[in-house]
């Protein structure tokens, strides 16, 4: 049972345009969401996160939007740069229950930025 | 510099053999995790440990074993009972109550 879903395995975007990566979840206990970026043969690195008490969080070129009623979140990258080409994982936690911080990851979306 | 180290980076194993993947962190993190990555499957949780001498099974623990004798170390043994061990294995750590993980650079295990 895939509790965190990224339905687009891949996405190609022109350099300078907006990249939008989507993520859906089914577990209503999830209350914290994160995006990780991963290059080949490396471990994922943390990108941005959002708590369920917010609907938007921004950090430079990266913005995450959360729609709790739809159980949907999205990551916007503006403007997209060639270095953004990587696999992006959405992750979720029911961590407000202390001691249950383990993350559930989606299947990832491979983003390719076209120069 | 603080970080999390996985070794070796590449590992080859003959069928029927057990193999142990190393994971060491000097971040003073309480919790440690093992994930497996397969193409199209994302990251799946194998085992996790929130304190020394305690660990819990994740979603795909069958065929794996772990120990947590020291806070800094969380080795993963892939046993001969694991049917499809060829994969990319990732270790991570975090502070309890903090949802952000620090990941190691991974170990690619290939069964030959």
PDB file of N, CA, C and O in Angstrom, chain A residues 29-95:
ATOM      1  N   UNK A  29      -2.970  10.723   9.073  1.00  0.00           N
ATOM      2  CA  UNK A  29      -2.154  10.971  10.260  1.00  0.00           C
ATOM      3  C   UNK A  29      -0.861  11.724   9.922  1.00  0.00           C
ATOM      4  O   UNK A  29      -0.197  12.250  10.811  1.00  0.00           O
ATOM      5  N   UNK A  30      -0.513  11.781   8.667  1.00  0.00           N
ATOM      6  CA  UNK A  30       0.691  12.519   8.274  1.00  0.00           C
ATOM      7  C   UNK A  30       0.503  13.992   8.577  1.00  0.00           C
ATOM      8  O   UNK A  30      -0.523  14.593   8.231  1.00  0.00           O
ATOM      9  N   UNK A  31       1.502  14.577   9.242  1.00  0.00           N
ATOM     10  CA  UNK A  31       1.377  15.996   9.588  1.00  0.00           C
ATOM     11  C   UNK A  31       2.636  16.794   9.307  1.00  0.00           C
ATOM     12  O   UNK A  31       2.734  17.962   9.683  1.00  0.00           O
ATOM     13  N   UNK A  32       3.587  16.160   8.659  1.00  0.00           N
ATOM     14  CA  UNK A  32       4.816  16.870   8.309  1.00  0.00           C
ATOM     15  C   UNK A  32       5.320  16.290   7.014  1.00  0.00           C
ATOM     16  O   UNK A  32       5.349  15.063   6.860  1.00  0.00           O
ATOM     17  N   UNK A  33       5.705  17.190   6.104  1.00  0.00           N
ATOM     18  CA  UNK A  33       6.051  16.742   4.759  1.00  0.00           C
ATOM     19  C   UNK A  33       7.380  17.363   4.336  1.00  0.00           C
ATOM     20  O   UNK A  33       7.664  18.523   4.670  1.00  0.00           O
ATOM     21  N   UNK A  34       8.156  16.582   3.624  1.00  0.00           N
ATOM     22  CA  UNK A  34       9.486  17.044   3.228  1.00  0.00           C
ATOM     23  C   UNK A  34       9.730  16.691   1.765  1.00  0.00           C
ATOM     24  O   UNK A  34       9.152  15.749   1.229  1.00  0.00           O
ATOM     25  N   UNK A  35      10.612  17.448   1.152  1.00  0.00           N
ATOM     26  CA  UNK A  35      11.113  17.131  -0.179  1.00  0.00           C
ATOM     27  C   UNK A  35      12.620  16.925  -0.084  1.00  0.00           C
ATOM     28  O   UNK A  35      13.334  17.711   0.549  1.00  0.00           O
ATOM     29  N   UNK A  36      13.075  15.855  -0.740  1.00  0.00           N
ATOM     30  CA  UNK A  36      14.485  15.550  -0.821  1.00  0.00           C
ATOM     31  C   UNK A  36      14.888  15.507  -2.285  1.00  0.00           C
ATOM     32  O   UNK A  36      14.118  15.119  -3.147  1.00  0.00           O
ATOM     33  N   UNK A  37      16.144  15.852  -2.515  1.00  0.00           N
ATOM     34  CA  UNK A  37      16.716  15.846  -3.861  1.00  0.00           C
ATOM     35  C   UNK A  37      17.826  14.811  -3.878  1.00  0.00           C
ATOM     36  O   UNK A  37      18.609  14.722  -2.927  1.00  0.00           O
ATOM     37  N   UNK A  38      17.897  14.038  -4.942  1.00  0.00           N
ATOM     38  CA  UNK A  38      18.894  12.975  -4.991  1.00  0.00           C
ATOM     39  C   UNK A  38      19.571  12.927  -6.352  1.00  0.00           C
ATOM     40  O   UNK A  38      18.913  12.823  -7.391  1.00  0.00           O
ATOM     41  N   UNK A  39      20.907  12.941  -6.311  1.00  0.00           N
ATOM     42  CA  UNK A  39      21.711  12.714  -7.512  1.00  0.00           C
ATOM     43  C   UNK A  39      22.079  11.232  -7.561  1.00  0.00           C
ATOM     44  O   UNK A  39      22.103  10.546  -6.535  1.00  0.00           O
ATOM     45  N   UNK A  40      22.400  10.708  -8.750  1.00  0.00           N
ATOM     46  CA  UNK A  40      22.760   9.292  -8.886  1.00  0.00           C
ATOM     47  C   UNK A  40      23.913   8.891  -7.981  1.00  0.00           C
ATOM     48  O   UNK A  40      24.878   9.645  -7.826  1.00  0.00           O
ATOM     49  N   UNK A  41      23.800   7.715  -7.391  1.00  0.00           N
ATOM     50  CA  UNK A  41      24.835   7.134  -6.539  1.00  0.00           C
ATOM     51  C   UNK A  41      25.167   7.992  -5.321  1.00  0.00           C
ATOM     52  O   UNK A  41      26.264   7.891  -4.764  1.00  0.00           O
ATOM     53  N   UNK A  42      24.261   8.839  -4.918  1.00  0.00           N
ATOM     54  CA  UNK A  42      24.449   9.642  -3.705  1.00  0.00           C
ATOM     55  C   UNK A  42      23.221   9.503  -2.812  1.00  0.00           C
ATOM     56  O   UNK A  42      22.152   9.083  -3.252  1.00  0.00           O
ATOM     57  N   UNK A  43      23.378   9.883  -1.548  1.00  0.00           N
ATOM     58  CA  UNK A  43      22.224   9.907  -0.665  1.00  0.00           C
ATOM     59  C   UNK A  43      21.379  11.142  -0.909  1.00  0.00           C
ATOM     60  O   UNK A  43      21.872  12.159  -1.384  1.00  0.00           O
ATOM     61  N   UNK A  44      20.088  11.072  -0.605  1.00  0.00           N
ATOM     62  CA  UNK A  44      19.222  12.240  -0.758  1.00  0.00           C
ATOM     63  C   UNK A  44      19.650  13.365   0.178  1.00  0.00           C
ATOM     64  O   UNK A  44      20.168  13.116   1.262  1.00  0.00           O
ATOM     65  N   UNK A  45      19.397  14.590  -0.241  1.00  0.00           N
ATOM     66  CA  UNK A  45      19.657  15.749   0.607  1.00  0.00           C
ATOM     67  C   UNK A  45      18.354  16.511   0.816  1.00  0.00           C
ATOM     68  O   UNK A  45      17.532  16.632  -0.092  1.00  0.00           O
ATOM     69  N   UNK A  46      18.165  17.008   2.014  1.00  0.00           N
ATOM     70  CA  UNK A  46      16.955  17.724   2.380  1.00  0.00           C
ATOM     71  C   UNK A  46      16.838  19.024   1.596  1.00  0.00           C
ATOM     72  O   UNK A  46      17.821  19.753   1.423  1.00  0.00           O
ATOM     73  N   UNK A  47      15.617  19.296   1.135  1.00  0.00           N
ATOM     74  CA  UNK A  47      15.391  20.495   0.336  1.00  0.00           C
ATOM     75  C   UNK A  47      14.500  21.492   1.065  1.00  0.00           C
ATOM     76  O   UNK A  47      14.904  22.620   1.343  1.00  0.00           O
ATOM     77  N   UNK A  48      13.321  21.073   1.420  1.00  0.00           N
ATOM     78  CA  UNK A  48      12.359  21.976   2.048  1.00  0.00           C
ATOM     79  C   UNK A  48      11.276  21.143   2.729  1.00  0.00           C
ATOM     80  O   UNK A  48      11.054  19.988   2.348  1.00  0.00           O
ATOM     81  N   UNK A  49      10.641  21.706   3.736  1.00  0.00           N
ATOM     82  CA  UNK A  49       9.603  20.964   4.456  1.00  0.00           C
ATOM     83  C   UNK A  49       8.419  21.875   4.760  1.00  0.00           C
ATOM     84  O   UNK A  49       8.498  23.100   4.613  1.00  0.00           O
ATOM     85  N   UNK A  50       7.326  21.254   5.191  1.00  0.00           N
ATOM     86  CA  UNK A  50       6.144  22.016   5.572  1.00  0.00           C
ATOM     87  C   UNK A  50       5.360  21.242   6.626  1.00  0.00           C
ATOM     88  O   UNK A  50       5.208  20.026   6.530  1.00  0.00           O
ATOM     89  N   UNK A  51       4.902  21.967   7.613  1.00  0.00           N
ATOM     90  CA  UNK A  51       4.055  21.389   8.642  1.00  0.00           C
ATOM     91  C   UNK A  51       2.595  21.494   8.205  1.00  0.00           C
ATOM     92  O   UNK A  51       2.232  22.387   7.435  1.00  0.00           O
ATOM     93  N   UNK A  52       1.771  20.603   8.730  1.00  0.00           N
ATOM     94  CA  UNK A  52       0.361  20.603   8.332  1.00  0.00           C
ATOM     95  C   UNK A  52      -0.409  21.824   8.835  1.00  0.00           C
ATOM     96  O   UNK A  52      -1.546  22.049   8.427  1.00  0.00           O
ATOM     97  N   UNK A  53       0.206  22.625   9.694  1.00  0.00           N
ATOM     98  CA  UNK A  53      -0.483  23.838  10.155  1.00  0.00           C
ATOM     99  C   UNK A  53      -0.314  24.979   9.154  1.00  0.00           C
ATOM    100  O   UNK A  53      -0.906  26.041   9.303  1.00  0.00           O
ATOM    101  N   UNK A  54       0.517  24.753   8.137  1.00  0.00           N
ATOM    102  CA  UNK A  54       0.736  25.768   7.107  1.00  0.00           C
ATOM    103  C   UNK A  54       0.232  25.263   5.769  1.00  0.00           C
ATOM    104  O   UNK A  54       0.034  24.060   5.574  1.00  0.00           O
ATOM    105  N   UNK A  55       0.050  26.165   4.820  1.00  0.00           N
ATOM    106  CA  UNK A  55      -0.291  25.730   3.480  1.00  0.00           C
ATOM    107  C   UNK A  55       0.771  26.129   2.458  1.00  0.00           C
ATOM    108  O   UNK A  55       0.671  25.769   1.280  1.00  0.00           O
ATOM    109  N   UNK A  56       1.790  26.832   2.922  1.00  0.00           N
ATOM    110  CA  UNK A  56       2.853  27.261   2.013  1.00  0.00           C
ATOM    111  C   UNK A  56       4.133  27.491   2.811  1.00  0.00           C
ATOM    112  O   UNK A  56       4.103  28.013   3.929  1.00  0.00           O
ATOM    113  N   UNK A  57       5.252  27.101   2.199  1.00  0.00           N
ATOM    114  CA  UNK A  57       6.557  27.418   2.773  1.00  0.00           C
ATOM    115  C   UNK A  57       7.514  27.704   1.631  1.00  0.00           C
ATOM    116  O   UNK A  57       7.554  26.968   0.649  1.00  0.00           O
ATOM    117  N   UNK A  58       8.257  28.780   1.780  1.00  0.00           N
ATOM    118  CA  UNK A  58       9.115  29.252   0.700  1.00  0.00           C
ATOM    119  C   UNK A  58      10.559  29.343   1.174  1.00  0.00           C
ATOM    120  O   UNK A  58      10.835  29.772   2.284  1.00  0.00           O
ATOM    121  N   UNK A  59      11.486  28.938   0.289  1.00  0.00           N
ATOM    122  CA  UNK A  59      12.908  29.044   0.593  1.00  0.00           C
ATOM    123  C   UNK A  59      13.647  29.304  -0.716  1.00  0.00           C
ATOM    124  O   UNK A  59      13.942  28.382  -1.471  1.00  0.00           O
ATOM    125  N   UNK A  60      13.899  30.582  -0.970  1.00  0.00           N
ATOM    126  CA  UNK A  60      14.582  30.928  -2.210  1.00  0.00           C
ATOM    127  C   UNK A  60      13.770  30.578  -3.436  1.00  0.00           C
ATOM    128  O   UNK A  60      12.615  30.985  -3.571  1.00  0.00           O
ATOM    129  N   UNK A  61      14.334  29.775  -4.299  1.00  0.00           N
ATOM    130  CA  UNK A  61      13.635  29.370  -5.532  1.00  0.00           C
ATOM    131  C   UNK A  61      12.615  28.264  -5.305  1.00  0.00           C
ATOM    132  O   UNK A  61      11.884  27.903  -6.228  1.00  0.00           O
ATOM    133  N   UNK A  62      12.573  27.721  -4.106  1.00  0.00           N
ATOM    134  CA  UNK A  62      11.734  26.551  -3.825  1.00  0.00           C
ATOM    135  C   UNK A  62      10.544  26.942  -2.940  1.00  0.00           C
ATOM    136  O   UNK A  62      10.714  27.611  -1.916  1.00  0.00           O
ATOM    137  N   UNK A  63       9.364  26.513  -3.360  1.00  0.00           N
ATOM    138  CA  UNK A  63       8.147  26.729  -2.585  1.00  0.00           C
ATOM    139  C   UNK A  63       7.378  25.423  -2.529  1.00  0.00           C
ATOM    140  O   UNK A  63       7.207  24.762  -3.559  1.00  0.00           O
ATOM    141  N   UNK A  64       6.924  25.066  -1.346  1.00  0.00           N
ATOM    142  CA  UNK A  64       6.081  23.875  -1.210  1.00  0.00           C
ATOM    143  C   UNK A  64       4.690  24.345  -0.803  1.00  0.00           C
ATOM    144  O   UNK A  64       4.545  25.193   0.078  1.00  0.00           O
ATOM    145  N   UNK A  65       3.687  23.784  -1.457  1.00  0.00           N
ATOM    146  CA  UNK A  65       2.284  24.068  -1.173  1.00  0.00           C
ATOM    147  C   UNK A  65       1.623  22.813  -0.646  1.00  0.00           C
ATOM    148  O   UNK A  65       1.856  21.721  -1.170  1.00  0.00           O
ATOM    149  N   UNK A  66       0.782  22.974   0.377  1.00  0.00           N
ATOM    150  CA  UNK A  66       0.080  21.834   0.956  1.00  0.00           C
ATOM    151  C   UNK A  66      -1.422  22.088   0.920  1.00  0.00           C
ATOM    152  O   UNK A  66      -1.903  23.118   1.398  1.00  0.00           O
ATOM    153  N   UNK A  67      -2.148  21.139   0.368  1.00  0.00           N
ATOM    154  CA  UNK A  67      -3.610  21.169   0.354  1.00  0.00           C
ATOM    155  C   UNK A  67      -4.088  19.960   1.149  1.00  0.00           C
ATOM    156  O   UNK A  67      -4.179  18.843   0.631  1.00  0.00           O
ATOM    157  N   UNK A  68      -4.393  20.197   2.425  1.00  0.00           N
ATOM    158  CA  UNK A  68      -4.733  19.079   3.316  1.00  0.00           C
ATOM    159  C   UNK A  68      -6.031  18.412   2.928  1.00  0.00           C
ATOM    160  O   UNK A  68      -6.165  17.191   3.044  1.00  0.00           O
ATOM    161  N   UNK A  69      -6.999  19.189   2.489  1.00  0.00           N
ATOM    162  CA  UNK A  69      -8.289  18.587   2.149  1.00  0.00           C
ATOM    163  C   UNK A  69      -8.149  17.637   0.974  1.00  0.00           C
ATOM    164  O   UNK A  69      -8.829  16.613   0.899  1.00  0.00           O
ATOM    165  N   UNK A  70      -7.252  17.955   0.061  1.00  0.00           N
ATOM    166  CA  UNK A  70      -7.022  17.094  -1.101  1.00  0.00           C
ATOM    167  C   UNK A  70      -5.914  16.077  -0.856  1.00  0.00           C
ATOM    168  O   UNK A  70      -5.649  15.243  -1.716  1.00  0.00           O
ATOM    169  N   UNK A  71      -5.248  16.168   0.292  1.00  0.00           N
ATOM    170  CA  UNK A  71      -4.094  15.327   0.602  1.00  0.00           C
ATOM    171  C   UNK A  71      -3.073  15.402  -0.535  1.00  0.00           C
ATOM    172  O   UNK A  71      -2.631  14.376  -1.098  1.00  0.00           O
ATOM    173  N   UNK A  72      -2.720  16.621  -0.856  1.00  0.00           N
ATOM    174  CA  UNK A  72      -1.846  16.867  -1.995  1.00  0.00           C
ATOM    175  C   UNK A  72      -0.825  17.949  -1.640  1.00  0.00           C
ATOM    176  O   UNK A  72      -1.160  18.938  -0.981  1.00  0.00           O
ATOM    177  N   UNK A  73       0.410  17.720  -2.065  1.00  0.00           N
ATOM    178  CA  UNK A  73       1.387  18.787  -1.957  1.00  0.00           C
ATOM    179  C   UNK A  73       2.171  18.890  -3.250  1.00  0.00           C
ATOM    180  O   UNK A  73       2.213  17.930  -4.039  1.00  0.00           O
ATOM    181  N   UNK A  74       2.748  20.062  -3.451  1.00  0.00           N
ATOM    182  CA  UNK A  74       3.518  20.284  -4.663  1.00  0.00           C
ATOM    183  C   UNK A  74       4.756  21.107  -4.330  1.00  0.00           C
ATOM    184  O   UNK A  74       4.767  21.893  -3.383  1.00  0.00           O
ATOM    185  N   UNK A  75       5.777  20.882  -5.131  1.00  0.00           N
ATOM    186  CA  UNK A  75       7.036  21.629  -5.018  1.00  0.00           C
ATOM    187  C   UNK A  75       7.196  22.443  -6.295  1.00  0.00           C
ATOM    188  O   UNK A  75       7.146  21.890  -7.389  1.00  0.00           O
ATOM    189  N   UNK A  76       7.371  23.759  -6.125  1.00  0.00           N
ATOM    190  CA  UNK A  76       7.592  24.651  -7.249  1.00  0.00           C
ATOM    191  C   UNK A  76       9.034  25.135  -7.225  1.00  0.00           C
ATOM    192  O   UNK A  76       9.526  25.581  -6.170  1.00  0.00           O
ATOM    193  N   UNK A  77       9.681  25.063  -8.378  1.00  0.00           N
ATOM    194  CA  UNK A  77      11.058  25.557  -8.502  1.00  0.00           C
ATOM    195  C   UNK A  77      11.053  26.644  -9.573  1.00  0.00           C
ATOM    196  O   UNK A  77      10.722  26.381 -10.741  1.00  0.00           O
ATOM    197  N   UNK A  78      11.385  27.864  -9.152  1.00  0.00           N
ATOM    198  CA  UNK A  78      11.371  28.996 -10.083  1.00  0.00           C
ATOM    199  C   UNK A  78      12.569  29.913  -9.820  1.00  0.00           C
ATOM    200  O   UNK A  78      12.716  30.380  -8.683  1.00  0.00           O
ATOM    201  N   UNK A  79      13.368  30.254 -10.823  1.00  0.00           N
ATOM    202  CA  UNK A  79      13.400  29.618 -12.135  1.00  0.00           C
ATOM    203  C   UNK A  79      14.191  28.312 -12.080  1.00  0.00           C
ATOM    204  O   UNK A  79      15.087  28.153 -11.253  1.00  0.00           O
ATOM    205  N   UNK A  80      13.887  27.399 -12.958  1.00  0.00           N
ATOM    206  CA  UNK A  80      14.597  26.123 -12.986  1.00  0.00           C
ATOM    207  C   UNK A  80      15.994  26.311 -13.580  1.00  0.00           C
ATOM    208  O   UNK A  80      16.185  27.064 -14.542  1.00  0.00           O
ATOM    209  N   UNK A  81      16.949  25.595 -12.984  1.00  0.00           N
ATOM    210  CA  UNK A  81      18.342  25.688 -13.420  1.00  0.00           C
ATOM    211  C   UNK A  81      18.859  24.293 -13.744  1.00  0.00           C
ATOM    212  O   UNK A  81      18.363  23.301 -13.194  1.00  0.00           O
ATOM    213  N   UNK A  82      19.882  24.186 -14.583  1.00  0.00           N
ATOM    214  CA  UNK A  82      20.411  22.854 -14.947  1.00  0.00           C
ATOM    215  C   UNK A  82      20.809  22.016 -13.732  1.00  0.00           C
ATOM    216  O   UNK A  82      20.617  20.803 -13.724  1.00  0.00           O
ATOM    217  N   UNK A  83      21.329  22.649 -12.683  1.00  0.00           N
ATOM    218  CA  UNK A  83      21.707  21.920 -11.474  1.00  0.00           C
ATOM    219  C   UNK A  83      20.537  21.330 -10.717  1.00  0.00           C
ATOM    220  O   UNK A  83      20.736  20.531  -9.795  1.00  0.00           O
ATOM    221  N   UNK A  84      19.323  21.705 -11.109  1.00  0.00           N
ATOM    222  CA  UNK A  84      18.135  21.137 -10.466  1.00  0.00           C
ATOM    223  C   UNK A  84      17.806  19.750 -11.013  1.00  0.00           C
ATOM    224  O   UNK A  84      16.930  19.066 -10.464  1.00  0.00           O
ATOM    225  N   UNK A  85      18.463  19.344 -12.075  1.00  0.00           N
ATOM    226  CA  UNK A  85      18.218  18.018 -12.644  1.00  0.00           C
ATOM    227  C   UNK A  85      18.621  16.947 -11.636  1.00  0.00           C
ATOM    228  O   UNK A  85      19.801  16.844 -11.265  1.00  0.00           O
ATOM    229  N   UNK A  86      17.658  16.178 -11.180  1.00  0.00           N
ATOM    230  CA  UNK A  86      17.874  15.189 -10.125  1.00  0.00           C
ATOM    231  C   UNK A  86      16.567  14.422  -9.947  1.00  0.00           C
ATOM    232  O   UNK A  86      15.568  14.718 -10.602  1.00  0.00           O
ATOM    233  N   UNK A  87      16.580  13.461  -9.043  1.00  0.00           N
ATOM    234  CA  UNK A  87      15.338  12.796  -8.639  1.00  0.00           C
ATOM    235  C   UNK A  87      14.855  13.455  -7.353  1.00  0.00           C
ATOM    236  O   UNK A  87      15.642  13.659  -6.425  1.00  0.00           O
ATOM    237  N   UNK A  88      13.575  13.783  -7.309  1.00  0.00           N
ATOM    238  CA  UNK A  88      12.977  14.443  -6.152  1.00  0.00           C
ATOM    239  C   UNK A  88      12.021  13.476  -5.463  1.00  0.00           C
ATOM    240  O   UNK A  88      11.124  12.913  -6.086  1.00  0.00           O
ATOM    241  N   UNK A  89      12.237  13.317  -4.163  1.00  0.00           N
ATOM    242  CA  UNK A  89      11.377  12.451  -3.359  1.00  0.00           C
ATOM    243  C   UNK A  89      10.534  13.290  -2.410  1.00  0.00           C
ATOM    244  O   UNK A  89      11.047  14.176  -1.718  1.00  0.00           O
ATOM    245  N   UNK A  90       9.275  12.979  -2.375  1.00  0.00           N
ATOM    246  CA  UNK A  90       8.362  13.520  -1.383  1.00  0.00           C
ATOM    247  C   UNK A  90       8.365  12.549  -0.195  1.00  0.00           C
ATOM    248  O   UNK A  90       8.439  11.327  -0.395  1.00  0.00           O
ATOM    249  N   UNK A  91       8.300  13.065   1.019  1.00  0.00           N
ATOM    250  CA  UNK A  91       8.282  12.201   2.204  1.00  0.00           C
ATOM    251  C   UNK A  91       7.298  12.762   3.219  1.00  0.00           C
ATOM    252  O   UNK A  91       7.053  13.973   3.261  1.00  0.00           O
ATOM    253  N   UNK A  92       6.754  11.886   4.037  1.00  0.00           N
ATOM    254  CA  UNK A  92       5.759  12.303   5.026  1.00  0.00           C
ATOM    255  C   UNK A  92       5.999  11.595   6.341  1.00  0.00           C
ATOM    256  O   UNK A  92       6.515  10.480   6.383  1.00  0.00           O
ATOM    257  N   UNK A  93       5.589  12.279   7.409  1.00  0.00           N
ATOM    258  CA  UNK A  93       5.756  11.727   8.755  1.00  0.00           C
ATOM    259  C   UNK A  93       4.517  12.012   9.585  1.00  0.00           C
ATOM    260  O   UNK A  93       3.884  13.051   9.421  1.00  0.00           O
ATOM    261  N   UNK A  94       4.217  11.068  10.494  1.00  0.00           N
ATOM    262  CA  UNK A  94       3.176  11.311  11.505  1.00  0.00           C
ATOM    263  C   UNK A  94       3.873  11.659  12.797  1.00  0.00           C
ATOM    264  O   UNK A  94       3.509  11.216  13.862  1.00  0.00           O
ATOM    265  N   UNK A  95       4.883  12.480  12.701  1.00  0.00           N
ATOM    266  CA  UNK A  95       5.826  12.686  13.783  1.00  0.00           C
ATOM    267  C   UNK A  95       5.371  13.522  14.946  1.00  0.00           C
ATOM    268  O   UNK A  95       6.105  13.658  15.908  1.00  0.00           O
TER     269      UNK A  95
END
